[in-house]
Tab-separated table of C-alpha atoms in Angstrom:
chain	number	residue	atom	x	y	z
W	849	MET	CA	9.391	1.209	-0.753
W	850	LYS	CA	11.166	5.130	-0.141
W	851	HIS	CA	13.474	5.112	2.106
W	852	PHE	CA	14.584	8.501	2.366
W	853	ILE	CA	16.419	8.149	5.721
W	854	THR	CA	18.756	6.093	7.643
W	855	LEU	CA	16.880	4.525	10.451
W	856	SER	CA	20.030	5.700	12.793
W	857	LEU	CA	18.887	9.004	11.927
W	858	LEU	CA	15.014	8.676	12.547
W	859	LEU	CA	15.465	7.340	15.823
W	860	MET	CA	17.694	10.065	16.735
W	861	LEU	CA	14.957	12.676	15.794
W	862	ALA	CA	12.546	11.085	16.708
W	863	ASN	CA	11.850	11.747	20.533
W	864	THR	CA	11.586	15.158	19.654
W	865	PRO	CA	8.477	17.380	20.102
W	866	LEU	CA	6.462	16.683	17.056
W	867	VAL	CA	5.841	20.008	15.598
W	868	ILE	CA	2.429	20.728	13.087
W	869	GLN	CA	1.834	24.473	12.041
W	870	ALA	CA	-2.194	25.348	12.241
W	871	GLN	CA	-2.894	27.758	9.341
W	872	ASN	CA	-5.490	30.068	10.321
W	873	GLN	CA	-7.542	32.802	9.268
W	874	GLN	CA	-4.112	35.479	10.036
W	875	PRO	CA	-1.548	35.570	8.184
W	876	ALA	CA	0.423	34.152	11.175
W	877	GLN	CA	0.881	30.590	11.586
W	878	THR	CA	-0.209	29.118	15.290
W	879	ILE	CA	2.827	26.482	16.215
W	880	ILE	CA	1.339	23.672	17.941
W	881	GLU	CA	3.924	21.047	19.691
W	882	ILE	CA	2.684	17.383	20.580
W	883	GLU	CA	5.006	15.478	22.974
W	884	PRO	CA	5.595	11.951	21.978
W	885	LEU	CA	3.599	9.484	23.914
W	886	PHE	CA	6.427	7.733	25.159
W	887	GLN	CA	10.480	7.488	25.366
W	888	TYR	CA	10.950	5.861	21.732
W	889	PRO	CA	13.438	3.184	22.682
W	890	SER	CA	17.294	2.763	20.835
W	891	ALA	CA	18.584	-0.331	19.633
W	892	PRO	CA	21.970	-1.793	21.452
W	893	GLU	CA	24.953	-0.105	20.151
W	894	GLU	CA	26.146	-3.907	20.036
W	895	LEU	CA	23.813	-4.882	18.102
W	896	GLU	CA	25.501	-4.523	14.484
W	897	GLY	CA	23.829	-4.035	11.307
W	898	ILE	CA	20.122	-2.233	9.704
W	899	GLN	CA	18.663	-5.660	9.889
W	900	ALA	CA	19.727	-6.836	13.580
W	901	LYS	CA	18.381	-3.188	14.892
W	902	SER	CA	15.481	-3.055	13.624
W	903	ALA	CA	14.523	-6.888	15.413
W	904	TRP	CA	15.558	-5.666	18.269
W	905	LEU	CA	12.700	-2.379	18.393
W	906	MET	CA	10.083	-4.737	16.438
W	907	GLN	CA	10.273	-6.927	19.575
W	908	HIS	CA	10.839	-3.754	21.729
W	909	PHE	CA	9.110	-0.356	20.590
W	910	TRP	CA	6.340	-0.250	22.223
W	911	ASP	CA	7.242	-1.807	25.912
W	912	SER	CA	6.633	1.992	27.968
W	913	PHE	CA	3.381	2.164	26.109
W	914	ASP	CA	0.264	1.216	28.790
W	915	PHE	CA	-1.704	-0.701	26.447
W	916	LYS	CA	-3.763	-1.147	29.450
W	917	ASN	CA	-5.045	2.467	29.707
W	918	LYS	CA	-8.879	2.336	28.709
W	919	ASN	CA	-8.629	6.245	27.751
W	920	THR	CA	-8.228	7.839	24.106
W	921	VAL	CA	-4.427	8.957	23.375
W	922	ASP	CA	-3.660	11.364	20.978
W	923	GLN	CA	-4.164	9.753	17.324
W	924	THR	CA	-1.378	12.813	16.205
W	925	ALA	CA	0.093	11.615	18.715
W	926	LEU	CA	0.130	7.739	18.142
W	927	ASN	CA	0.419	8.442	13.946
W	928	HIS	CA	3.869	10.132	15.005
W	929	ALA	CA	4.610	6.596	17.332
W	930	PHE	CA	3.327	3.971	14.706
W	931	LYS	CA	5.389	6.525	11.885
W	932	ILE	CA	8.500	5.741	13.886
W	933	TYR	CA	7.821	2.067	14.691
W	934	SER	CA	7.189	1.149	11.031
W	935	VAL	CA	10.647	2.748	9.635
W	936	PRO	CA	12.188	-0.639	11.464
W	937	MET	CA	9.466	-2.568	9.794
W	938	ARG	CA	11.260	-2.587	5.997
W	939	TRP	CA	14.750	-4.062	7.110
W	940	ALA	CA	13.424	-6.786	9.588
W	941	PRO	CA	13.095	-10.087	9.356
W	942	LYS	CA	9.687	-10.700	8.432
W	943	GLU	CA	8.843	-13.243	10.482
W	944	ASP	CA	9.656	-10.235	13.629
W	945	VAL	CA	7.667	-7.717	11.443
W	946	ILE	CA	4.095	-9.884	11.801
W	947	ALA	CA	4.594	-11.527	15.385
W	948	SER	CA	5.222	-7.962	16.569
W	949	ASN	CA	1.986	-7.012	15.059
W	950	GLU	CA	0.366	-9.985	16.105
W	951	ARG	CA	1.374	-8.756	19.728
W	952	ILE	CA	0.559	-5.719	19.527
W	953	ILE	CA	-3.074	-7.006	17.869
W	954	LYS	CA	-2.750	-8.778	21.077
W	955	LEU	CA	-2.675	-6.130	23.970
W	956	LEU	CA	-5.833	-4.797	21.823
W	957	GLU	CA	-8.829	-7.071	21.842
W	958	LYS	CA	-9.745	-6.386	25.071
W	959	ASN	CA	-9.203	-2.307	24.495
W	960	PRO	CA	-12.081	-1.213	21.910
W	961	THR	CA	-11.068	2.704	22.081
W	962	LEU	CA	-7.336	1.554	21.337
W	963	MET	CA	-7.368	-0.633	18.474
W	964	LEU	CA	-9.616	1.518	16.732
W	965	GLN	CA	-6.904	4.649	17.325
W	966	PHE	CA	-4.019	1.798	16.217
W	967	THR	CA	-6.070	0.761	13.146
W	968	LYS	CA	-6.184	4.113	12.120
W	969	ALA	CA	-1.973	4.836	12.618
W	970	ALA	CA	-1.375	1.996	11.056
W	971	GLU	CA	-3.569	3.361	8.180
W	972	GLU	CA	-1.572	6.548	8.343
W	973	ASN	CA	1.440	4.981	7.444
W	974	LEU	CA	1.132	1.900	6.373
W	975	TYR	CA	-1.269	1.881	3.186
W	976	GLY	CA	-2.867	5.920	2.980
W	977	PRO	CA	-0.932	8.405	0.893
W	978	ARG	CA	0.773	9.723	2.938
W	979	ALA	CA	2.675	6.479	3.822
W	980	GLU	CA	6.142	5.969	2.878
W	981	ALA	CA	5.719	2.772	2.544
W	982	TRP	CA	2.480	0.404	1.949
W	983	ILE	CA	2.740	-2.609	3.954
W	984	ASP	CA	-0.610	-4.238	2.878
W	985	GLU	CA	0.406	-7.351	4.894
W	986	VAL	CA	0.878	-5.990	7.904
W	987	TYR	CA	-2.319	-3.638	7.414
W	988	VAL	CA	-4.389	-6.504	6.994
W	989	LEU	CA	-3.764	-7.732	10.373
W	990	TYR	CA	-4.954	-4.858	12.287
W	991	LEU	CA	-8.483	-4.534	9.959
W	992	ARG	CA	-9.196	-8.120	10.682
W	993	ALA	CA	-8.838	-7.680	14.449
W	994	MET	CA	-10.725	-4.337	14.308
W	995	ILE	CA	-13.367	-5.647	11.857
W	996	HIS	CA	-13.978	-9.165	14.651
W	997	ASN	CA	-14.479	-6.697	17.708
W	998	LYS	CA	-17.574	-6.786	18.629
W	999	LYS	CA	-16.735	-3.911	20.896
W	1000	ILE	CA	-16.285	-1.413	17.981
W	1001	THR	CA	-19.694	-0.253	16.623
W	1002	ASP	CA	-20.278	-1.725	12.763
W	1003	ILE	CA	-20.549	2.972	11.773
W	1004	ARG	CA	-16.844	3.016	12.106
W	1005	LYS	CA	-16.119	-0.343	10.910
W	1006	ALA	CA	-18.279	0.114	7.655
W	1007	ARG	CA	-14.995	1.838	5.187
W	1008	TYR	CA	-12.725	-0.088	6.831
W	1009	ILE	CA	-14.496	-3.659	5.602
W	1010	ASP	CA	-14.533	-2.594	2.103
W	1011	GLN	CA	-10.863	-2.020	2.650
W	1012	LEU	CA	-10.171	-5.153	3.497
W	1013	LYS	CA	-12.414	-6.367	0.699
W	1014	THR	CA	-10.616	-4.922	-2.008
W	1015	LEU	CA	-7.337	-6.233	0.149
W	1016	GLU	CA	-7.856	-9.262	-0.399
W	1017	ALA	CA	-9.379	-9.842	-3.333
W	1018	SER	CA	-5.670	-8.280	-5.210
W	1019	ALA	CA	-3.920	-9.614	-2.893
W	1020	ILE	CA	-0.337	-11.006	-4.018
W	1021	GLY	CA	-0.068	-14.628	-4.730
W	1022	THR	CA	-4.150	-14.565	-5.116
W	1023	THR	CA	-6.141	-15.595	-8.427
W	1024	ALA	CA	-6.354	-12.625	-10.057
W	1025	PRO	CA	-9.784	-11.015	-10.105
W	1026	ARG	CA	-12.483	-11.035	-12.929
W	1027	PHE	CA	-13.878	-7.383	-13.967
W	1028	THR	CA	-16.042	-6.327	-16.938
W	1029	PHE	CA	-14.786	-3.467	-18.941
W	1030	THR	CA	-15.363	-1.202	-23.043
W	1031	ASP	CA	-13.001	-2.084	-25.536
W	1032	LYS	CA	-12.188	1.160	-27.546
W	1033	TYR	CA	-14.859	-0.073	-30.193
W	1034	GLY	CA	-17.280	-0.363	-28.359
W	1035	ASN	CA	-17.324	-3.782	-27.857
W	1036	GLU	CA	-18.148	-5.587	-24.016
W	1037	GLY	CA	-15.639	-8.242	-22.394
W	1038	GLN	CA	-14.886	-9.757	-19.358
W	1039	TYR	CA	-11.125	-9.945	-17.722
W	1040	PHE	CA	-9.941	-13.312	-16.338
W	1041	PRO	CA	-6.764	-14.427	-16.229
W	1042	MET	CA	-5.478	-17.020	-18.900
W	1043	SER	CA	-2.606	-18.776	-19.290
W	1044	THR	CA	-0.500	-15.685	-20.671
W	1045	PHE	CA	1.801	-13.748	-18.621
W	1046	THR	CA	-0.049	-10.442	-19.005
W	1047	ILE	CA	0.118	-7.011	-17.982
W	1048	ILE	CA	-2.324	-4.560	-16.339
W	1049	GLU	CA	-2.493	-0.688	-16.158
W	1050	PHE	CA	-5.001	0.771	-14.228
W	1051	GLY	CA	-4.796	4.434	-15.272
W	1052	ASP	CA	-6.568	7.531	-17.025
W	1053	PRO	CA	-4.879	8.997	-20.450
W	1054	ASP	CA	-5.106	12.412	-19.493
W	1055	CYS	CA	-2.339	11.624	-17.072
W	1056	ASP	CA	1.419	12.180	-16.603
W	1057	ASP	CA	2.957	9.097	-15.545
W	1058	CYS	CA	0.355	7.515	-17.523
W	1059	ARG	CA	1.177	8.513	-20.258
W	1060	MET	CA	5.145	7.980	-19.303
W	1061	ALA	CA	4.537	4.853	-18.297
W	1062	ARG	CA	3.341	3.903	-22.253
W	1063	LEU	CA	6.321	5.010	-23.772
W	1064	LYS	CA	8.488	2.944	-22.047
W	1065	MET	CA	6.830	0.368	-22.533
W	1066	GLU	CA	6.058	0.562	-26.327
W	1067	ALA	CA	10.151	1.950	-26.511
W	1068	ASN	CA	11.325	-1.533	-24.696
W	1069	ALA	CA	11.919	-3.605	-27.669
W	1070	ALA	CA	12.381	-6.772	-25.594
W	1071	LEU	CA	8.483	-6.134	-23.767
W	1072	SER	CA	7.511	-5.203	-27.303
W	1073	ASN	CA	8.486	-8.348	-29.135
W	1074	LEU	CA	6.925	-10.579	-26.159
W	1075	VAL	CA	3.852	-8.634	-26.644
W	1076	ASN	CA	4.135	-9.041	-30.767
W	1077	GLN	CA	4.877	-13.055	-30.705
W	1078	GLY	CA	1.135	-13.251	-28.006
W	1079	LYS	CA	3.605	-14.074	-25.049
W	1080	VAL	CA	2.971	-11.410	-23.449
W	1081	ASN	CA	-0.934	-9.097	-23.126
W	1082	ILE	CA	-0.736	-5.382	-21.839
W	1083	LEU	CA	-4.413	-4.191	-20.789
W	1084	PHE	CA	-5.171	-0.165	-19.987
W	1085	ILE	CA	-7.473	0.083	-18.433
W	1086	ILE	CA	-9.907	3.438	-17.081
W	1087	PRO	CA	-11.173	3.181	-14.516
W	1088	ASP	CA	-13.626	6.222	-14.157
W	1089	ALA	CA	-13.711	6.840	-17.619
W	1090	ASP	CA	-15.427	10.703	-19.238
W	1091	ASP	CA	-17.200	10.638	-22.406
W	1092	THR	CA	-13.947	11.572	-24.609
W	1093	TRP	CA	-12.081	8.250	-23.565
W	1094	THR	CA	-12.827	6.255	-26.655
W	1095	ALA	CA	-11.163	9.684	-29.076
W	1096	ASP	CA	-8.140	9.977	-25.858
W	1097	VAL	CA	-7.258	6.186	-26.211
W	1098	ALA	CA	-7.687	6.061	-30.044
W	1099	ASP	CA	-3.642	5.811	-30.520
W	1100	TYR	CA	-2.870	2.651	-28.469
W	1101	PRO	CA	-0.755	0.567	-30.073
W	1102	LYS	CA	-3.927	-2.841	-31.653
W	1103	LYS	CA	-1.968	-5.352	-29.616
W	1104	TRP	CA	-3.239	-3.778	-26.337
W	1105	THR	CA	-6.395	-5.041	-25.074
W	1106	VAL	CA	-7.519	-1.046	-24.104
W	1107	GLY	CA	-11.004	0.017	-22.655
W	1108	ALA	CA	-12.683	1.433	-19.606
W	1109	SER	CA	-13.936	-0.368	-16.089
W	1110	SER	CA	-17.079	0.532	-13.787
W	1111	ASP	CA	-16.321	-2.568	-11.416
W	1112	ALA	CA	-12.618	-3.180	-11.210
W	1113	GLY	CA	-11.897	-0.755	-8.813
W	1114	ASP	CA	-14.367	-2.693	-7.158
W	1115	VAL	CA	-11.942	-5.370	-6.846
W	1116	TYR	CA	-8.340	-4.248	-7.380
W	1117	ASP	CA	-6.174	-2.165	-5.195
W	1118	LEU	CA	-6.422	1.324	-7.084
W	1119	ARG	CA	-4.821	3.968	-4.640
W	1120	HIS	CA	-2.307	4.860	-6.692
W	1121	VAL	CA	-2.623	6.140	-11.007
W	1122	PRO	CA	-1.045	4.404	-12.822
W	1123	SER	CA	-1.841	1.465	-10.768
W	1124	PHE	CA	-0.142	-1.298	-12.106
W	1125	TYR	CA	-0.256	-5.191	-11.386
W	1126	VAL	CA	1.389	-8.258	-13.461
W	1127	VAL	CA	-0.544	-11.662	-13.314
W	1128	ASP	CA	1.776	-14.527	-14.022
W	1129	THR	CA	1.089	-17.917	-16.433
W	1130	ASN	CA	-1.231	-19.634	-13.194
W	1131	GLY	CA	-3.205	-16.615	-13.580
W	1132	LYS	CA	-2.073	-15.695	-9.380
W	1133	ILE	CA	-1.287	-11.873	-9.317
W	1134	LEU	CA	2.611	-11.452	-9.428
W	1135	LEU	CA	3.218	-8.016	-8.985
W	1136	LYS	CA	0.758	-4.990	-7.759
W	1137	ASN	CA	0.970	-1.238	-6.967
W	1138	VAL	CA	4.723	-1.487	-8.465
W	1139	THR	CA	6.734	1.320	-11.314
W	1140	VAL	CA	6.953	0.727	-15.032
W	1141	GLN	CA	10.072	-0.495	-14.429
W	1142	GLU	CA	9.644	-2.762	-12.094
W	1143	VAL	CA	7.098	-4.591	-14.704
W	1144	ILE	CA	8.931	-4.558	-17.614
W	1145	GLN	CA	11.752	-5.938	-16.001
W	1146	ALA	CA	9.948	-8.568	-14.480
W	1147	ALA	CA	8.313	-10.035	-18.216
W	1148	ASN	CA	11.664	-9.737	-19.783
W	1149	GLU	CA	12.900	-11.889	-17.120
W	1150	ARG	CA	10.372	-14.085	-17.355
W	1151	PHE	CA	11.221	-14.749	-21.097
W	1152	ALA	CA	14.449	-14.723	-20.730
W	1153	LYS	CA	15.250	-17.889	-18.613
W	1154	LEU	CA	13.423	-19.612	-21.624
């Protein structure tokens, strides 16, 4: 998670107008100010600690918002409000975060216009490339509610149905999905979870971050020993391989399973390159979309306990 600014600082700035610079064909830029949809609340000063303040905001952030309004609200302003709302989600108790969002969704049930707009705002701030933290468990709540709303057309739902399918299939705690692949020797294979602790890196040999991740895994003596002993499997899978991929991976470690897969992206959430998954000895997804350092640490800690 990216904690670039503190909760108190963000909330202090929250009620200032949202400023957008729109570049037109002229050298000058047009400055557009978008006022917040409502006055964002501040947690009471007497509450001590960021967790208590965050829990209070989970309960009261939307108190001044009119959920009965049947008209479309400014989507950019709603995105801004949801961005501010999403910050205390990172510190509030999980049960408060879930309860808060479930209350919002309940209020949106009879208002399909706002339901769709809130889903877009949740996508922007909890799932998309501009989100400061991905919070899939909360975003899925909006996806399910929006998709099951009969007053929203199937055309509007289509993209979100695909997102939900992938997020549910590759959620932490679920059995790792199977996928087919072709290895670097041209052999066809299928990945399926086994009893061996497994690291799957979905990446691209031309990606700088992927090359750095490879170096870090190879340089970690403890992890390399676990791989050599057969206690840990490492898979490097290219979801969108080009014609030269086999030459690009020719010097990858022989103990790794290296291949290309055209269907892995249909069942795994691959929003980032590289995308790492850690699968435990029960075949369940233990970690997803984490850093290579977290992957190395998870493997080493797992076997340090034995």
